[in-house]
Structure formats: C-alpha cells, structure tokens
Amino acid sequence: MRSKLQSLLDEVGLNDPRVDDVSHYILRLSFCQSEDLRRWFLQHECYLFQHRLQELSESQLLACINQYMTNNEQGGGSLKPIRKDEKDRLQESLLQLGGMTPTEFMTTSFYAVPFVQALDLVATRQCYLQGGYAYVPQNKVLSIVVNKFRTQLSHSLALLAGAGTFRSMDDPEAVRVFPMLKNLNQCLVHREPTEGLEASGQHLTASNIDQHVGNMPLCMRLLHKGMTNDHKLRHWGRLQYGLFLKGAGLSMEDALAFFQRHFKSVTGEVFQKQYAYNIRHMYGKEGKRATYTAYSCAKILHGNAPSAGDHHGCPFRHYDADHLSNVLQRLQIGTSADRATIVSLKQSHQYQLACQKHFEIMHPNAVSQKEVNLDNVGNHPNAWFRASMAYHDTKKTSGSLETTTPSKSDVVAVKVSPGAVESM
Ligand code: SF4
C-alpha cells in the first residue's frame, strides 16, 4: 500500500510542498462540514502523515520529530536516540516491551523522551521509564507524533466548522468559491476500470445479471433485492445501481432491457416515458451528454441517505445495528461471530472495514490468490464485484469447488458463485 501511495503522490504532484500545503487547507475547508467528513479526512490525513514520516531516513525523522515536538510542546520537547551501550544496558527491560524478539530488538532504534510527552504509552505500559524519561521503540515514537497531529487537526477542523466558513455570501469571491468547496468532497470518485467480467472472458448482459447478484457488495445486493420486490426503483436507487452496472460493463441496450423487465409495476409506455430517458442520460446519450461514472463508497456513504421505501445507500452505514444484523443472518453471511464483528465495525463507524470483512468472509483466502485484485475493495463497489468474480473464476478453473470439502464460509461462497441461484 505504501509503495502505491508513494507513486500516486508522485503522479499527482503532492510531493511538492506548496501543492501539498494548498491542497491540505482546501480540503480542510471542504471536509469540515460534517462529522462524517471530518472523520474521513482526519483518518486519511493521519495515514498520509504517518507514511511521510516512515519514508524519512532515521536522522531526517529525528530532526523532523524534534522540530515538531518543539513547535508543539510548551517548554519545548526533546527526543534523543539512545546510544548502543545504553541500549545494551537496558536490553532486558526494553525486550519486554510488546513481546519483542531478540532479532527485532537488534534492528529497532529506541528513543528517550520526557515521560510527560508519552503519557499514553506510560498509561498502557508500552514504554520503559527511568529517570524521568520514557524509553520507546521507533514505531511507538511515530504513534506519539501521529496522535498529536490527529488531536491538533481534529481541533482545527472543529474550530473551522464552527467559524461559519460557508455562511458569508456577501463577498463575490465567496459566492464563486463556496459551491466548489461545498461539493468538493462529493468528487471522491475512485477511477475504476470499467471492465466487470471481461477479465474472465464473460460479459454482463440483461439476462445474466441475476446470476451474478451474489458477487455484488451488500449495497448492490440489497438494491437488486429491493427492485425485485417492489418491481421498481426510486431515483437515487436507479442511479446507484444503474451506474454500478454500467461500470461493470453492462451496455445501454442491456440496461434498458434489464430495468424494463424488472419494472413490472409500470407499462412499457410509461417505462419509455419516465425511465428510458434517465438510463440513456446515464450513458451520456441524452441531455448534456456527460460521462457518468459509478459511485465510489465515499460518495455513497456521504451522499443522500435513504428514507422509507428507498433501497440506495450503504447498509453498513445507513442501517441500524439490529437491522444490519438481521440482514446478514438472513443472507447467511459467515458465522454469528463473523456477523458480530461486522456489526461492531459498523458501530464504531468503520463502514468500509465492515464491507472488507464481508468480502473476506465470503471469499476465504482471497488474499493468497494473485489473480484476485483486492485493491479498492471497500472503497468502490465495482472493485468488490470484480474481485469476487475473479475469485470464483479462479476457483472454478482450479476445480477446487468440486475437489475440496467446503468450510461453512465456502458453502456460502458456493451459494453465491456465478451461475448459482441468488440466496436471498
Ligand atoms: Fe457498498 Fe461501499 Fe458500503 Fe460496501 S462500503 S456496502 S461497497 S457502499
């Protein structure tokens, strides 16, 4: 992940400190608007900050950390690498930190920091205390600095949110910039390749979508289920599901045929008048002929929340814990412990991790299969679908479904494999 992140930073010019500064402050303005956005921004900025610290050489890291601590601590801070003789003298005590092995101990640098700057580590006994100093391994030093960064950024975002950033519309420049900042966070669309089944030599068509519903992430499975129950989909549901299918390679003609077949509650004439235009619009054949891409998870998570009768949105975010738990049980997803893990991730607002856990449960050992590209699973519904298709394709090719005794989660995987009957 870190090497991919580094090449992405090079690609978009974020290694230029000026660009980095400007983009950071623009994003602060855009992401201070709601608690969910602030949480998302905080989490990703902390990842980025930590990655940048990890990229530094030891001396650069030390200089950087010292400068940061000095600038941010009353009375100044100081962080000293301990000398080899001191490390050897303290070996027995330091070795006990986090159950470090002797080999790890040899290759790890330790630092001494005034204990008041490492109170979290002192409280959780993750450092060795002596003479007013806390002795901490390098990875824990990073966590001290990243925590401090998180606290400061969180405070700044809260101040910014309360400062009425978007309220004054008297200034003409504010009128110009305001809509851009307000909507910037909606543009978090991951660039997803449009291929869906092509990699496995298959094509998504109006007639085979139903067979592949089990390979879809939960949001899309539930949209499909809602559509087959109600024989229609409301506006946001049609957009979310329609663009997902388009992203998975469904042609416009097939999309028209597919939705018409499922919208049984309307006549062919009504369908042509009310819905066919929207579908052609999605494919850029009507209106301003724009190219619309499938929604990313960020867009679904932070977009319009569903109300009664709607089926769009992200179940991990928009369902309450009991409802989500019932849905998972009805779909026979994992064991009760697996389902409890997913619900607890949802309750701690880690919706995308809950989605990744869902994938992991449905696709045992996917991580060890090189044909299965797990990039962006939990970030984009199409990535989830593509990885699931590749997983089942690999299993089919290797014949493992026929030759091994499936585990419980494999049983679920067999149920949702291509060609299988949708188990909902
Ligand atoms: Fe769908 Fe993304 Fe939510 Fe998963 S995290 S259910 S892919 S919106």
PDB file of N, CA and C in Angstrom, residues 238 252-261 263-281 286:
ATOM      1  N   ARG A 238     -31.974   3.989  -8.678  1.00  0.00           N
ATOM      2  CA  ARG A 238     -31.706   3.718 -10.109  1.00  0.00           C
ATOM      3  C   ARG A 238     -30.320   4.223 -10.487  1.00  0.00           C
ATOM      4  N   MET A 252     -25.793  -0.037 -22.763  1.00  0.00           N
ATOM      5  CA  MET A 252     -27.018   0.743 -22.561  1.00  0.00           C
ATOM      6  C   MET A 252     -28.252  -0.054 -22.990  1.00  0.00           C
ATOM      7  N   GLU A 253     -28.132  -0.758 -24.100  1.00  0.00           N
ATOM      8  CA  GLU A 253     -29.279  -1.536 -24.596  1.00  0.00           C
ATOM      9  C   GLU A 253     -29.662  -2.596 -23.565  1.00  0.00           C
ATOM     10  N   ASP A 254     -28.641  -3.252 -23.005  1.00  0.00           N
ATOM     11  CA  ASP A 254     -28.939  -4.275 -21.997  1.00  0.00           C
ATOM     12  C   ASP A 254     -29.520  -3.652 -20.735  1.00  0.00           C
ATOM     13  N   ALA A 255     -29.018  -2.452 -20.373  1.00  0.00           N
ATOM     14  CA  ALA A 255     -29.548  -1.782 -19.172  1.00  0.00           C
ATOM     15  C   ALA A 255     -31.033  -1.471 -19.381  1.00  0.00           C
ATOM     16  N   LEU A 256     -31.386  -0.985 -20.571  1.00  0.00           N
ATOM     17  CA  LEU A 256     -32.801  -0.677 -20.859  1.00  0.00           C
ATOM     18  C   LEU A 256     -33.641  -1.955 -20.750  1.00  0.00           C
ATOM     19  N   ALA A 257     -33.140  -3.041 -21.345  1.00  0.00           N
ATOM     20  CA  ALA A 257     -33.903  -4.294 -21.320  1.00  0.00           C
ATOM     21  C   ALA A 257     -34.015  -4.829 -19.894  1.00  0.00           C
ATOM     22  N   PHE A 258     -32.916  -4.735 -19.143  1.00  0.00           N
ATOM     23  CA  PHE A 258     -32.894  -5.273 -17.775  1.00  0.00           C
ATOM     24  C   PHE A 258     -33.889  -4.532 -16.873  1.00  0.00           C
ATOM     25  N   PHE A 259     -33.801  -3.188 -16.885  1.00  0.00           N
ATOM     26  CA  PHE A 259     -34.688  -2.432 -15.997  1.00  0.00           C
ATOM     27  C   PHE A 259     -36.150  -2.575 -16.436  1.00  0.00           C
ATOM     28  N   GLN A 260     -36.382  -2.600 -17.752  1.00  0.00           N
ATOM     29  CA  GLN A 260     -37.777  -2.743 -18.205  1.00  0.00           C
ATOM     30  C   GLN A 260     -38.347  -4.089 -17.726  1.00  0.00           C
ATOM     31  N   ARG A 261     -37.509  -5.130 -17.779  1.00  0.00           N
ATOM     32  CA  ARG A 261     -38.007  -6.446 -17.366  1.00  0.00           C
ATOM     33  C   ARG A 261     -38.362  -6.463 -15.875  1.00  0.00           C
ATOM     34  N   PHE A 263     -39.059  -3.676 -13.946  1.00  0.00           N
ATOM     35  CA  PHE A 263     -40.041  -2.661 -13.535  1.00  0.00           C
ATOM     36  C   PHE A 263     -41.435  -3.115 -13.983  1.00  0.00           C
ATOM     37  N   LYS A 264     -41.881  -4.199 -13.341  1.00  0.00           N
ATOM     38  CA  LYS A 264     -43.150  -4.785 -13.786  1.00  0.00           C
ATOM     39  C   LYS A 264     -44.338  -3.932 -13.375  1.00  0.00           C
ATOM     40  N   SER A 265     -44.109  -3.020 -12.427  1.00  0.00           N
ATOM     41  CA  SER A 265     -45.254  -2.244 -11.952  1.00  0.00           C
ATOM     42  C   SER A 265     -45.633  -1.135 -12.928  1.00  0.00           C
ATOM     43  N   VAL A 266     -44.848  -0.957 -13.998  1.00  0.00           N
ATOM     44  CA  VAL A 266     -45.213   0.089 -14.973  1.00  0.00           C
ATOM     45  C   VAL A 266     -45.357  -0.534 -16.364  1.00  0.00           C
ATOM     46  N   THR A 267     -46.194   0.092 -17.185  1.00  0.00           N
ATOM     47  CA  THR A 267     -46.388  -0.419 -18.541  1.00  0.00           C
ATOM     48  C   THR A 267     -45.175  -0.041 -19.395  1.00  0.00           C
ATOM     49  N   GLY A 268     -45.046  -0.689 -20.531  1.00  0.00           N
ATOM     50  CA  GLY A 268     -43.940  -0.397 -21.444  1.00  0.00           C
ATOM     51  C   GLY A 268     -43.929   1.066 -21.845  1.00  0.00           C
ATOM     52  N   GLU A 269     -45.126   1.615 -22.036  1.00  0.00           N
ATOM     53  CA  GLU A 269     -45.217   3.016 -22.466  1.00  0.00           C
ATOM     54  C   GLU A 269     -44.718   3.955 -21.365  1.00  0.00           C
ATOM     55  N   VAL A 270     -45.162   3.669 -20.130  1.00  0.00           N
ATOM     56  CA  VAL A 270     -44.727   4.505 -19.000  1.00  0.00           C
ATOM     57  C   VAL A 270     -43.214   4.374 -18.826  1.00  0.00           C
ATOM     58  N   PHE A 271     -42.698   3.161 -18.973  1.00  0.00           N
ATOM     59  CA  PHE A 271     -41.260   2.953 -18.817  1.00  0.00           C
ATOM     60  C   PHE A 271     -40.496   3.821 -19.820  1.00  0.00           C
ATOM     61  N   GLN A 272     -40.942   3.786 -21.065  1.00  0.00           N
ATOM     62  CA  GLN A 272     -40.267   4.573 -22.098  1.00  0.00           C
ATOM     63  C   GLN A 272     -40.325   6.057 -21.767  1.00  0.00           C
ATOM     64  N   LYS A 273     -41.464   6.522 -21.257  1.00  0.00           N
ATOM     65  CA  LYS A 273     -41.626   7.957 -20.978  1.00  0.00           C
ATOM     66  C   LYS A 273     -40.857   8.386 -19.745  1.00  0.00           C
ATOM     67  N   GLN A 274     -40.922   7.565 -18.664  1.00  0.00           N
ATOM     68  CA  GLN A 274     -40.385   8.027 -17.376  1.00  0.00           C
ATOM     69  C   GLN A 274     -38.960   7.563 -17.076  1.00  0.00           C
ATOM     70  N   TYR A 275     -38.605   6.400 -17.573  1.00  0.00           N
ATOM     71  CA  TYR A 275     -37.329   5.836 -17.132  1.00  0.00           C
ATOM     72  C   TYR A 275     -36.271   5.692 -18.235  1.00  0.00           C
ATOM     73  N   ALA A 276     -36.708   5.425 -19.453  1.00  0.00           N
ATOM     74  CA  ALA A 276     -35.726   5.149 -20.505  1.00  0.00           C
ATOM     75  C   ALA A 276     -34.815   6.360 -20.728  1.00  0.00           C
ATOM     76  N   TYR A 277     -35.396   7.570 -20.637  1.00  0.00           N
ATOM     77  CA  TYR A 277     -34.585   8.782 -20.835  1.00  0.00           C
ATOM     78  C   TYR A 277     -33.445   8.822 -19.797  1.00  0.00           C
ATOM     79  N   ASN A 278     -33.807   8.548 -18.510  1.00  0.00           N
ATOM     80  CA  ASN A 278     -32.786   8.598 -17.447  1.00  0.00           C
ATOM     81  C   ASN A 278     -31.660   7.603 -17.699  1.00  0.00           C
ATOM     82  N   ILE A 279     -32.040   6.433 -18.193  1.00  0.00           N
ATOM     83  CA  ILE A 279     -30.998   5.412 -18.428  1.00  0.00           C
ATOM     84  C   ILE A 279     -30.090   5.865 -19.575  1.00  0.00           C
ATOM     85  N   ARG A 280     -30.701   6.383 -20.641  1.00  0.00           N
ATOM     86  CA  ARG A 280     -29.859   6.865 -21.756  1.00  0.00           C
ATOM     87  C   ARG A 280     -28.993   8.032 -21.281  1.00  0.00           C
ATOM     88  N   HIS A 281     -29.538   8.864 -20.368  1.00  0.00           N
ATOM     89  CA  HIS A 281     -28.796  10.003 -19.803  1.00  0.00           C
ATOM     90  C   HIS A 281     -27.564   9.502 -19.035  1.00  0.00           C
ATOM     91  N   GLU A 286     -28.137  11.425 -23.681  1.00  0.00           N
ATOM     92  CA  GLU A 286     -29.184  12.444 -23.614  1.00  0.00           C
ATOM     93  C   GLU A 286     -28.649  13.637 -22.832  1.00  0.00           C
TER      94      GLU A 286
END
